[in-house]
């Protein structure tokens, strides 16, 4: 199938789900019964770690939203209002932001002073309800999220019909869009052997300037902190479809571990999307607190753990996905040393130590955690 | 001159300034006098609005930093320590982040327990001192800032030797790097007739998806809020070197006006860089609060001004660069209406109203403020 046919197929599937659901509601109304929809619960009580698939998933608890119920009537109305705006959007072939959907659907209800939505805080969860209720990725609903991050490396991609050679993207790189589904982005001519995700923009620039990706045949990506949906989904697709290993390079601190964790197991908030966003085979390649002694880093580059850091590490120690012996050792060593380390700490050796010595060493010796 | 020769020339000039300054210090020491350096003051007391050039500039007040002075010895040492790290960086031909410079230069002073820097908060102002003291853009010192934003449109650029056609950048666009000086980025084959800077990522996506830049022969850029240095400098260079008008599209609120103001007049913090960053000919194309009535927007999309907004507007009313009659009317109307408007408010009409009707109208009728 061409990208265009792919797109049409997904659009048609979602439109059909919307139509089926609406028709069911109309039938119920015609039978003079109370219209209702079922939506999986998204709260913490319905989230679990799937030991087999190694990712955070949503359970099968559901809530029922009925129209004739004072506590639910407003949300019921909002659900169909947004579904209707999304239907229009999908039919127009356009994409937009969740903020835009809020503005599209916000209006005063005829003959009242009541607004359909008071704030975007009301409309966003309804969009998530629709995602999970209709089993559709946000991107498949034609909605984009904010973007951050860039990619360069040993691959050519096609984005919305434009062929882009990521080996020739200069110092800037290709800005990763929010929607990178197969109907928008396709892969061509990959000569990369792995993917390196880097937490920080500034460190990514070091890797790009030193042309690490050319020397080591890889693709380098960053997402300025916790990577946005587009970057996560792109790496997941690259890793799945081209069978490439994924290495994650983050600061040696609780935030860095959280970023690694989100990439690998998915997040609790987006548990219903782990199936298409999480990358269980991702590997943690650094920074490890054991690197402090191994590379004889000076004491000056260490940053004392704050109380909140210690608390976070104690929590992380208990997470089911950090129970392996090596992980427990890593976390306990961080507590014992009492400090954290940033990737930039390696620059105390020299500016390109990280690209010329640190990472090549780690890869050669297979020094990573999983 | 080739880009490489350009680069070498700038590098040599800065290295010479460093060398001259260091030699002067050595001479002073040999004469057993108190070594000193002069650095222009960067505070509010030394910033003014230049009515002729229409930009915020740094005055000519200077501070003298001497070595034999308890209050200045530490800063004196830090200044030369960082200058020395920058010299090494420039000689290596590499670029890095200001965070990295902090890690490179932080160490415990021999035979003491004193650190050269306690925190990056101490090293950043020293870097700014060097920028202004040696009249060098941060980018010329081989330092990059964090990046945000992307560009597409009717131009081909060369970035670090790679030729990139910005007409073929798909939905993502070219991620604007931090350093876009002529020795890194060159312009080729421009068919654009103007530049449109858009405050918001999500709105930029609408313009890209609708291929506004192709239909209206332009370049579209965004910087996710206040644009970072790379985006500001790129637009400034495009506007100067290719003689293109610049239009700024922001929310109708104090933050939007601030963004427009930074692009046009420069910022107080970076007053010493206005000469190379500000774009006095930039025009404000929207959103204007008068558009509310003009385009019959629904009341629901308005956002009530908070007290802090009203206070900000009252301040802006007094800025010398907002004294024109039209600007005063705009600001007073915002206060009178008592609400602000986001760009997404236009989506209440329809998703592509902004690209198909609003902006074409504004451009055709020359409805902008300067």
XYZ file of C-alpha atoms in Angstrom, chain A residues 3-349:
347
model
C 1.422 6.027 2.202
C -1.736 7.696 0.889
C -3.720 4.445 0.928
C -2.408 3.696 4.418
C -3.605 7.070 5.610
C -7.033 6.609 4.052
C -7.409 3.165 5.629
C -6.645 4.449 9.145
C -8.893 7.485 8.668
C -11.744 5.245 7.474
C -11.348 2.876 10.415
C -11.583 5.703 12.934
C -14.470 7.395 11.181
C -16.290 4.050 11.184
C -15.734 3.661 14.935
C -17.132 7.150 15.504
C -20.123 6.427 13.285
C -20.859 3.051 14.925
C -20.719 4.605 18.354
C -22.974 7.498 17.379
C -25.496 5.142 15.773
C -25.584 3.019 18.881
C -26.365 6.111 20.934
C -29.148 7.131 18.554
C -30.662 3.649 18.752
C -30.638 3.842 22.536
C -32.320 7.221 22.419
C -34.965 5.937 20.016
C -35.676 3.111 22.451
C -36.075 5.850 25.083
C -33.222 4.385 27.111
C -30.369 6.198 28.836
C -27.514 6.680 26.282
C -24.124 5.518 27.513
C -20.537 4.990 26.426
C -17.856 2.822 27.988
C -14.358 4.210 28.416
C -11.357 2.410 29.931
C -10.207 3.950 33.223
C -6.934 5.823 32.845
C -6.069 6.316 36.522
C -3.286 4.745 38.547
C -5.728 2.047 39.772
C -5.884 0.656 36.252
C -2.174 0.722 35.367
C 0.218 -2.221 35.758
C 3.663 -3.377 34.661
C 3.403 -6.239 32.207
C 6.298 -8.548 33.133
C 6.129 -10.439 29.857
C 6.048 -7.492 27.470
C 8.194 -5.406 29.845
C 6.070 -2.311 29.619
C 3.585 -0.269 31.610
C 0.071 -1.065 30.408
C -3.517 -0.104 31.020
C -5.731 -2.707 32.705
C -9.240 -3.596 31.624
C -11.303 -1.616 34.132
C -13.915 0.537 32.445
C -16.122 3.425 33.409
C -19.579 3.972 31.988
C -20.583 7.495 31.080
C -24.352 8.015 30.862
C -26.296 10.998 29.668
C -29.070 11.057 32.296
C -26.799 11.516 35.259
C -26.128 14.928 36.761
C -22.467 14.110 37.365
C -21.899 12.738 33.857
C -24.158 14.652 31.461
C -21.619 17.428 30.852
C -18.771 15.024 30.090
C -21.082 12.954 27.916
C -21.909 16.048 25.853
C -18.230 17.047 25.688
C -17.191 13.604 24.482
C -19.497 13.729 21.497
C -18.755 17.372 20.804
C -15.034 16.631 20.531
C -15.588 13.424 18.583
C -17.602 15.464 16.123
C -14.819 18.067 15.762
C -12.295 15.273 15.247
C -14.517 13.686 12.604
C -14.579 16.997 10.743
C -10.800 17.305 11.091
C -10.126 13.791 9.810
C -12.480 14.330 6.880
C -10.693 17.567 5.963
C -7.365 15.707 5.839
C -5.773 18.297 8.149
C -4.022 18.008 11.491
C -4.111 20.380 14.425
C -3.201 20.920 18.087
C -5.251 19.973 21.136
C -5.409 23.679 21.995
C -7.017 24.306 18.645
C -9.607 21.600 19.293
C -10.470 23.376 22.523
C -11.087 26.637 20.636
C -13.009 24.832 17.893
C -15.410 23.227 20.354
C -15.747 25.961 22.976
C -19.001 27.869 22.663
C -21.884 29.061 24.768
C -24.716 26.529 24.731
C -27.779 28.046 23.023
C -30.217 29.756 25.373
C -27.922 29.355 28.377
C -24.909 31.129 29.821
C -23.080 27.806 30.060
C -19.903 27.193 28.049
C -19.180 23.793 26.516
C -15.711 24.005 28.072
C -14.454 26.417 30.688
C -10.806 25.696 30.036
C -8.473 23.455 28.055
C -8.019 21.485 31.283
C -11.527 20.207 30.613
C -11.056 19.319 26.950
C -7.670 17.544 27.114
C -8.883 14.579 29.247
C -11.836 14.130 26.902
C -9.403 13.800 24.003
C -7.513 11.165 26.011
C -10.810 9.394 26.696
C -11.468 9.257 22.975
C -7.942 7.991 22.251
C -8.299 5.120 24.658
C -12.024 4.560 24.119
C -11.639 4.230 20.364
C -8.198 2.637 20.520
C -6.650 5.348 18.365
C -3.259 6.990 18.731
C -3.552 10.736 19.138
C -1.694 11.061 15.847
C -4.323 8.924 14.142
C -6.953 11.394 15.348
C -4.995 14.041 13.362
C -3.790 15.744 16.540
C -0.245 16.892 17.055
C 1.616 17.616 20.275
C 4.296 20.221 20.808
C 7.646 19.304 19.315
C 11.224 19.349 20.493
C 14.315 17.604 19.338
C 16.205 16.844 16.174
C 17.708 13.874 14.371
C 20.656 13.293 12.033
C 22.483 10.175 10.921
C 22.851 7.296 8.536
C 19.380 7.157 7.018
C 17.202 8.841 4.422
C 13.588 9.506 5.311
C 10.545 10.650 3.383
C 8.441 13.202 5.281
C 5.129 14.190 3.653
C 6.509 13.325 0.241
C 9.846 15.137 0.633
C 12.965 12.955 0.561
C 15.395 14.068 3.276
C 18.883 12.634 3.635
C 19.685 12.822 7.338
C 23.389 12.526 6.491
C 23.239 16.007 4.982
C 21.429 18.074 7.568
C 24.269 20.349 8.633
C 24.576 21.430 12.233
C 20.842 21.898 12.792
C 19.333 18.569 11.826
C 15.811 17.587 10.887
C 13.285 18.938 13.377
C 11.214 15.895 14.387
C 7.531 16.599 13.752
C 4.844 15.434 16.136
C 3.206 12.988 13.745
C 5.644 10.425 12.362
C 3.190 7.638 11.573
C 3.995 5.468 8.516
C 1.531 7.391 6.384
C 3.567 10.587 6.979
C 7.163 9.404 7.481
C 8.795 6.508 5.627
C 12.311 5.118 5.930
C 14.703 4.562 3.010
C 18.311 3.630 2.545
C 19.337 3.013 6.156
C 23.037 2.407 6.766
C 22.784 2.905 10.528
C 23.539 0.039 12.868
C 22.001 1.544 15.990
C 20.151 4.539 17.413
C 21.607 6.781 20.102
C 19.130 8.874 22.058
C 20.785 11.754 23.940
C 18.983 13.595 26.725
C 20.486 16.976 26.023
C 20.471 19.240 23.026
C 23.959 20.586 23.840
C 25.487 17.102 24.083
C 23.733 16.047 20.871
C 25.444 19.012 19.179
C 28.825 17.698 20.334
C 28.020 14.296 18.770
C 26.863 15.956 15.545
C 29.826 18.333 15.301
C 32.231 15.433 15.814
C 30.285 13.430 13.188
C 30.035 10.535 15.645
C 27.113 9.139 13.639
C 29.233 8.817 10.510
C 32.174 7.164 12.248
C 29.989 4.780 14.236
C 27.223 4.255 11.646
C 24.247 5.365 13.682
C 21.341 7.769 14.032
C 21.485 10.354 16.813
C 18.354 11.901 18.312
C 17.585 14.262 21.165
C 14.363 15.480 22.714
C 15.463 18.233 25.113
C 14.618 16.368 28.297
C 11.762 13.842 28.324
C 11.343 13.266 24.594
C 8.032 14.412 23.096
C 5.665 11.914 21.475
C 7.089 12.449 17.978
C 10.636 11.566 19.018
C 9.535 8.526 21.077
C 7.392 7.194 18.274
C 10.113 7.795 15.672
C 12.721 5.872 17.657
C 10.236 3.085 18.326
C 9.444 2.794 14.624
C 13.134 2.902 13.595
C 13.942 0.272 16.166
C 11.034 -2.032 15.220
C 10.993 -1.697 11.482
C 14.735 -1.619 10.857
C 15.607 -3.842 13.793
C 18.094 -1.381 15.304
C 19.292 -1.450 18.914
C 18.533 1.704 20.919
C 20.994 3.240 23.391
C 19.937 5.942 25.825
C 22.487 8.472 27.098
C 21.294 10.589 30.041
C 22.604 12.360 33.134
C 23.393 10.153 36.152
C 20.504 11.510 38.215
C 16.860 10.635 38.988
C 15.588 12.732 36.080
C 17.902 10.951 33.647
C 16.674 7.587 34.953
C 13.090 8.761 34.535
C 13.765 9.697 30.894
C 15.325 6.293 30.244
C 12.371 4.653 31.971
C 9.765 6.496 29.899
C 11.524 5.530 26.670
C 11.823 1.893 27.711
C 8.666 1.030 29.678
C 6.359 3.894 28.786
C 4.862 6.312 31.265
C 2.030 5.912 33.742
C 0.120 8.839 32.224
C 0.264 7.387 28.749
C 0.017 3.722 29.798
C -2.623 3.132 27.129
C -0.077 4.031 24.470
C 2.864 1.920 25.647
C 2.005 -0.686 23.049
C 2.974 1.784 20.360
C 5.409 4.079 22.187
C 7.506 2.024 24.620
C 10.805 0.429 23.526
C 11.469 -2.466 25.932
C 14.741 -3.331 24.229
C 16.247 0.145 24.890
C 19.560 0.066 26.751
C 20.975 2.508 29.276
C 24.516 3.307 28.095
C 25.338 6.059 30.607
C 26.071 8.131 32.521
C 26.642 5.561 35.282
C 27.811 6.685 38.712
C 30.480 3.993 38.477
C 31.994 6.047 35.636
C 33.149 8.556 38.225
C 35.881 6.270 39.524
C 36.409 4.433 36.250
C 37.285 7.598 34.339
C 38.887 9.364 37.287
C 36.596 12.387 37.112
C 37.513 15.275 39.418
C 35.481 15.781 42.577
C 34.575 19.296 41.386
C 32.156 18.035 38.750
C 29.972 16.130 41.197
C 26.673 17.611 42.381
C 25.484 16.757 45.869
C 22.172 14.856 45.953
C 19.314 16.963 47.289
C 16.832 15.395 49.725
C 14.290 15.155 46.907
C 16.845 13.248 44.801
C 17.420 10.732 47.588
C 13.686 10.268 47.978
C 13.271 9.711 44.231
C 16.110 7.174 44.149
C 14.525 5.255 47.050
C 11.270 5.123 45.073
C 13.017 4.043 41.870
C 14.743 1.242 43.820
C 11.293 -0.300 44.325
C 10.016 -0.071 40.750
C 9.488 -3.564 39.308
C 11.460 -2.630 36.185
C 14.567 -1.679 38.175
C 14.854 -4.956 40.115
C 17.790 -6.436 38.188
C 20.979 -6.797 40.195
C 22.955 -4.299 38.097
C 20.271 -1.664 38.421
C 20.041 -2.094 42.166
C 23.829 -1.705 42.383
C 23.728 1.451 40.245
C 21.013 3.072 42.345
C 22.561 2.097 45.671
C 25.941 3.414 44.546
C 24.347 6.758 43.691
C 22.933 6.923 47.225
C 26.229 5.801 48.766
C 28.319 8.353 46.867
C 25.740 11.018 47.652
C 26.146 12.822 44.349
C 24.834 12.973 40.810
C 26.669 13.671 37.569
C 25.728 15.487 34.398
C 26.876 14.428 30.940
C 28.839 17.675 30.721
C 30.978 16.457 33.632
C 32.926 14.391 31.099
C 34.114 17.637 29.511
C 36.376 18.097 32.511
C 38.612 15.573 30.658
